[in-house]
Structures are given as C-alpha cells and as structure tokens.
mmCIF file of C-alpha atoms and ligand atoms in Angstrom:
data_model
loop_
_atom_site.group_PDB
_atom_site.id
_atom_site.type_symbol
_atom_site.label_atom_id
_atom_site.label_comp_id
_atom_site.label_asym_id
_atom_site.label_seq_id
_atom_site.Cartn_x
_atom_site.Cartn_y
_atom_site.Cartn_z
ATOM 1 C CA MET A 18 77.241 95.104 96.860
ATOM 2 C CA ARG A 19 75.717 96.083 93.558
ATOM 3 C CA SER A 20 72.900 98.000 95.249
ATOM 4 C CA SER A 21 75.306 99.774 97.564
ATOM 5 C CA LEU A 22 77.383 100.900 94.606
ATOM 6 C CA ALA A 23 74.254 102.222 92.968
ATOM 7 C CA ALA A 24 73.406 104.037 96.160
ATOM 8 C CA LEU A 25 76.861 105.562 96.243
ATOM 9 C CA THR A 26 76.571 106.647 92.644
ATOM 10 C CA LEU A 27 73.288 108.335 93.457
ATOM 11 C CA LEU A 28 74.830 109.874 96.524
ATOM 12 C CA CYS A 29 77.690 111.199 94.433
ATOM 13 C CA ALA A 30 75.314 112.677 91.891
ATOM 14 C CA ALA A 31 73.339 114.282 94.687
ATOM 15 C CA LEU A 32 76.495 115.735 96.149
ATOM 16 C CA ALA A 33 77.742 117.009 92.826
ATOM 17 C CA GLY A 34 74.441 118.728 92.240
ATOM 18 C CA SER A 35 74.362 120.488 95.576
ATOM 19 C CA ALA A 36 76.462 123.098 97.268
ATOM 20 C CA SER A 37 77.946 120.530 99.629
ATOM 21 C CA ALA A 38 81.611 120.535 100.345
ATOM 22 C CA HIS A 39 82.426 117.279 98.659
ATOM 23 C CA GLU A 40 84.872 119.365 96.662
ATOM 24 C CA ALA A 41 86.314 122.676 97.824
ATOM 25 C CA THR A 42 88.788 125.191 96.439
ATOM 26 C CA LYS A 43 90.787 127.876 98.170
ATOM 27 C CA ASP A 44 93.664 129.946 96.826
ATOM 28 C CA GLY A 45 94.289 127.664 93.894
ATOM 29 C CA VAL A 46 94.152 124.469 95.939
ATOM 30 C CA THR A 47 91.225 122.104 95.312
ATOM 31 C CA VAL A 48 90.380 119.090 97.423
ATOM 32 C CA ALA A 49 88.274 116.679 95.378
ATOM 33 C CA HIS A 50 86.587 113.303 95.871
ATOM 34 C CA PRO A 51 87.507 112.756 99.496
ATOM 35 C CA TRP A 52 86.646 109.296 100.757
ATOM 36 C CA VAL A 53 87.459 106.960 103.574
ATOM 37 C CA ARG A 54 87.234 103.230 103.934
ATOM 38 C CA ALA A 55 84.604 101.798 106.191
ATOM 39 C CA THR A 56 86.155 100.182 109.223
ATOM 40 C CA PRO A 57 85.348 96.854 110.846
ATOM 41 C CA GLY A 58 83.954 97.045 114.379
ATOM 42 C CA GLY A 59 86.621 97.635 116.948
ATOM 43 C CA ALA A 60 89.127 99.171 114.546
ATOM 44 C CA THR A 61 90.783 102.222 115.988
ATOM 45 C CA THR A 62 92.346 103.521 112.800
ATOM 46 C CA GLY A 63 91.040 104.337 109.356
ATOM 47 C CA ALA A 64 92.404 105.993 106.261
ATOM 48 C CA ALA A 65 91.207 108.918 104.181
ATOM 49 C CA TYR A 66 92.015 109.455 100.530
ATOM 50 C CA LEU A 67 91.417 112.355 98.177
ATOM 51 C CA GLU A 68 92.727 114.271 95.234
ATOM 52 C CA ILE A 69 94.481 117.603 95.615
ATOM 53 C CA LYS A 70 94.526 119.750 92.497
ATOM 54 C CA VAL A 71 96.915 122.671 92.494
ATOM 55 C CA ALA A 72 96.440 125.473 89.997
ATOM 56 C CA GLU A 73 99.097 126.626 87.568
ATOM 57 C CA GLY A 74 101.775 128.731 89.237
ATOM 58 C CA VAL A 75 100.687 127.762 92.761
ATOM 59 C CA THR A 76 102.793 125.900 95.292
ATOM 60 C CA ASP A 77 101.629 124.850 98.712
ATOM 61 C CA ARG A 78 102.142 122.222 101.357
ATOM 62 C CA LEU A 79 99.666 119.973 103.108
ATOM 63 C CA VAL A 80 100.680 120.268 106.739
ATOM 64 C CA SER A 81 97.960 118.589 108.763
ATOM 65 C CA ALA A 82 94.521 117.070 108.790
ATOM 66 C CA SER A 83 91.799 116.434 111.317
ATOM 67 C CA SER A 84 88.329 114.974 111.568
ATOM 68 C CA PRO A 85 85.712 114.979 114.300
ATOM 69 C CA VAL A 86 85.480 111.171 113.981
ATOM 70 C CA ALA A 87 89.106 110.702 115.010
ATOM 71 C CA GLY A 88 91.116 111.717 118.051
ATOM 72 C CA ARG A 89 93.880 112.786 115.701
ATOM 73 C CA ALA A 90 94.991 112.409 112.130
ATOM 74 C CA GLU A 91 98.401 112.011 110.562
ATOM 75 C CA ILE A 92 99.738 112.314 107.039
ATOM 76 C CA HIS A 93 101.291 109.032 105.993
ATOM 77 C CA SER A 94 103.360 107.901 103.067
ATOM 78 C CA HIS A 95 104.044 104.394 101.867
ATOM 79 C CA THR A 96 107.506 103.102 101.192
ATOM 80 C CA MET A 97 108.715 99.703 100.117
ATOM 81 C CA ASP A 98 111.179 98.089 102.493
ATOM 82 C CA GLY A 99 112.289 95.080 100.479
ATOM 83 C CA ASP A 100 109.012 93.305 99.790
ATOM 84 C CA VAL A 101 107.242 94.859 102.735
ATOM 85 C CA MET A 102 105.033 97.882 102.326
ATOM 86 C CA ARG A 103 105.419 100.152 105.280
ATOM 87 C CA MET A 104 103.774 103.402 106.063
ATOM 88 C CA ARG A 105 105.313 106.178 107.986
ATOM 89 C CA ARG A 106 104.284 109.542 109.215
ATOM 90 C CA VAL A 107 105.488 112.548 107.254
ATOM 91 C CA ASP A 108 105.525 116.180 108.344
ATOM 92 C CA GLY A 109 103.735 117.291 105.209
ATOM 93 C CA LEU A 110 103.393 116.921 101.482
ATOM 94 C CA ASP A 111 104.874 119.523 99.156
ATOM 95 C CA LEU A 112 102.531 120.403 96.331
ATOM 96 C CA LYS A 113 103.099 122.148 93.055
ATOM 97 C CA SER A 114 100.730 122.674 90.167
ATOM 98 C CA GLY A 115 99.148 119.429 89.070
ATOM 99 C CA SER A 116 97.138 116.620 90.595
ATOM 100 C CA PHE A 117 98.127 114.674 93.675
ATOM 101 C CA VAL A 118 96.103 111.625 94.489
ATOM 102 C CA LEU A 119 96.150 110.215 97.972
ATOM 103 C CA LYS A 120 95.112 106.601 97.514
ATOM 104 C CA PRO A 121 95.456 103.088 98.909
ATOM 105 C CA GLN A 122 99.085 101.923 98.737
ATOM 106 C CA GLY A 123 100.103 105.578 98.505
ATOM 107 C CA ASN A 124 99.993 108.714 100.555
ATOM 108 C CA HIS A 125 96.976 108.963 102.800
ATOM 109 C CA VAL A 126 95.535 110.650 105.833
ATOM 110 C CA MET A 127 95.531 108.244 108.740
ATOM 111 C CA LEU A 128 92.638 108.668 111.116
ATOM 112 C CA MET A 129 93.785 107.590 114.576
ATOM 113 C CA ASP A 130 91.817 106.939 117.768
ATOM 114 C CA LEU A 131 88.527 106.555 115.936
ATOM 115 C CA LYS A 132 85.567 107.392 118.132
ATOM 116 C CA GLY A 133 83.449 104.719 116.437
ATOM 117 C CA PRO A 134 83.299 102.584 113.304
ATOM 118 C CA LEU A 135 83.160 104.377 109.952
ATOM 119 C CA LYS A 136 79.972 103.107 108.325
ATOM 120 C CA GLU A 137 79.564 102.668 104.599
ATOM 121 C CA GLY A 138 77.310 105.361 103.182
ATOM 122 C CA ASP A 139 78.007 107.918 105.891
ATOM 123 C CA LEU A 140 79.630 111.272 105.325
ATOM 124 C CA ILE A 141 82.383 112.484 107.598
ATOM 125 C CA ASN A 142 83.932 115.897 107.894
ATOM 126 C CA LEU A 143 87.568 116.191 107.039
ATOM 127 C CA LYS A 144 89.691 119.273 107.502
ATOM 128 C CA LEU A 145 92.921 119.633 105.558
ATOM 129 C CA VAL A 146 95.323 122.390 106.484
ATOM 130 C CA PHE A 147 97.664 123.861 103.913
ATOM 131 C CA GLU A 148 100.577 126.150 104.617
ATOM 132 C CA LYS A 149 99.315 128.933 102.346
ATOM 133 C CA ALA A 150 95.683 128.158 101.529
ATOM 134 C CA GLY A 151 94.863 127.466 105.164
ATOM 135 C CA ALA A 152 92.117 125.086 106.212
ATOM 136 C CA ILE A 153 89.882 123.429 103.626
ATOM 137 C CA ASP A 154 86.863 121.535 104.916
ATOM 138 C CA VAL A 155 85.262 118.764 102.894
ATOM 139 C CA GLU A 156 82.841 115.906 103.420
ATOM 140 C CA ALA A 157 84.274 112.498 102.715
ATOM 141 C CA THR A 158 82.104 109.582 101.659
ATOM 142 C CA VAL A 159 82.539 106.315 103.498
ATOM 143 C CA GLU A 160 83.159 103.585 100.942
ATOM 144 C CA PRO A 161 83.015 99.811 101.536
ATOM 145 C CA ILE A 162 85.734 98.033 103.463
ATOM 146 C CA GLY A 163 88.459 97.202 100.961
ATOM 147 C CA ALA A 164 87.366 99.784 98.378
ATOM 148 C CA ASN A 165 90.194 101.055 96.234
ATOM 149 C CA GLY A 166 88.565 104.228 95.032
ATOM 150 C CA PRO A 167 85.717 106.634 95.563
ATOM 151 C CA HIS A 168 82.167 105.915 94.421
ATOM 152 C CA GLY A 169 82.817 102.359 93.317
ATOM 153 C CA MET A 170 85.472 103.331 90.798
ATOM 154 C CA ASP A 171 88.401 100.924 90.881
ATOM 155 C CA SER A 172 86.720 98.950 93.585
ATOM 156 C CA GLN A 173 87.718 95.512 92.392
ATOM 157 C CA PRO A 174 88.691 93.344 95.344
ATOM 158 C CA THR A 175 92.250 93.671 96.554
ATOM 159 C CA ASP A 176 94.516 90.844 97.607
ATOM 160 C CA ALA A 177 93.836 91.752 101.178
ATOM 161 C CA PRO A 178 91.821 89.186 103.102
ATOM 162 C CA ALA A 179 88.198 90.111 103.677
ATOM 163 C CA GLY A 180 87.956 92.578 106.486
ATOM 164 C CA GLY A 181 91.729 92.414 106.507
ATOM 165 C CA GLY A 182 92.233 94.335 109.671
ATOM 166 C CA GLU A 183 92.683 97.994 109.737
ATOM 167 C CA HIS A 184 94.123 99.696 106.742
ATOM 168 C CA GLY A 185 95.034 96.846 104.427
ATOM 169 C CA GLY A 186 97.088 94.940 106.908
ATOM 170 C CA HIS A 187 100.471 96.465 106.314
ATOM 171 C CA GLU A 188 102.857 97.280 109.065
ATOM 172 C CA HIS A 189 102.765 100.461 110.992
ATOM 173 C CA HIS A 190 105.976 102.263 111.700
ATOM 174 C CA HIS A 191 106.459 105.292 113.842
HETATM 175 CU CU1 CU B 11 98.688 104.999 107.503
#
C-alpha cells in the first residue's frame, strides 16, 4: 500500500508537470483532481469524484458525464433516509462561484455498465458536460478500492468492509 501511494504521488507530480488534462478549465469552470475508485472484479458500477471550481461571477450547471470505460454515467447525490444513506440520480448540479467537491458519501458521477474492472494506477478519460461551458475532458486517476480521496490524501480506511462491493455498499435507488 505504501509503495502504491508513493507511485500515485509520483504519478500526480508527473501529471501536474505535463500538459495532460488532469485539470482543465473552460469558460470559468475548472475540473480538478478527478479520480475514480478501483473496482473489484465483476463489479459493473464505479464512481468518479472530482472538484469543480467556478470563477467569480460565473454560474453553470453540470448536466451530464460520460466515460469510454462505462456504458453510461449518471450524476448521483446522496441523501440520508433515516440512518440509511441512499443515492439517487439527479438531472444536474447547479454551480455558482466557489468550489464543489464530488466525493465519497456526497455527490458523484456513477459509472454504469463498466466494460471492465477499473485498475489502480490506470488513467481513464472522463467527459463532463456543462450547460454553458460545454464539454470538459479530463483524465481521472484510478485510486485504490476504498480510497476516500485522490492521490492518497484522506485515504484512511473507511468503515466499509474490505472490497465492500461496489460503491461503498449503500443502497441504490432509481
Ligand atoms: Cu451512485
């Protein structure tokens, strides 16, 4: 684990130092630090997380997402239903100036109908479509199963059982 975190840190430094699309800005909307969780073999869904930074005086709306690794992608939010965390599909996320972090236990992009497992250390393409800024393409890093943040930040183990099924084991509602 320690060596893989080091590798990710190196990877991140390499990405930051290159012209790769690990972070991309268009019309005042920046998509930063996109990452996904690695998936156990056989999983058909995964989740992508990222930060959206919106410049002063700009409003926009995230309306859809897609990735070549997934048959389709949906924007999901988390809500508490009593003690049960549920996620549900939303039509979009309204954005105004500031920082919006899509993260575990929060809003996320759900990757559905995965064409294969997401492997730690890989990079996957992720396209986010905004109402005004249009499509922004980035490369998301694949972080370990159960990671809580990109590049080993905040990656202390969660309460979820090891390999706890797809997507943290909470219930899916559609
Ligand atoms: Cu979800």
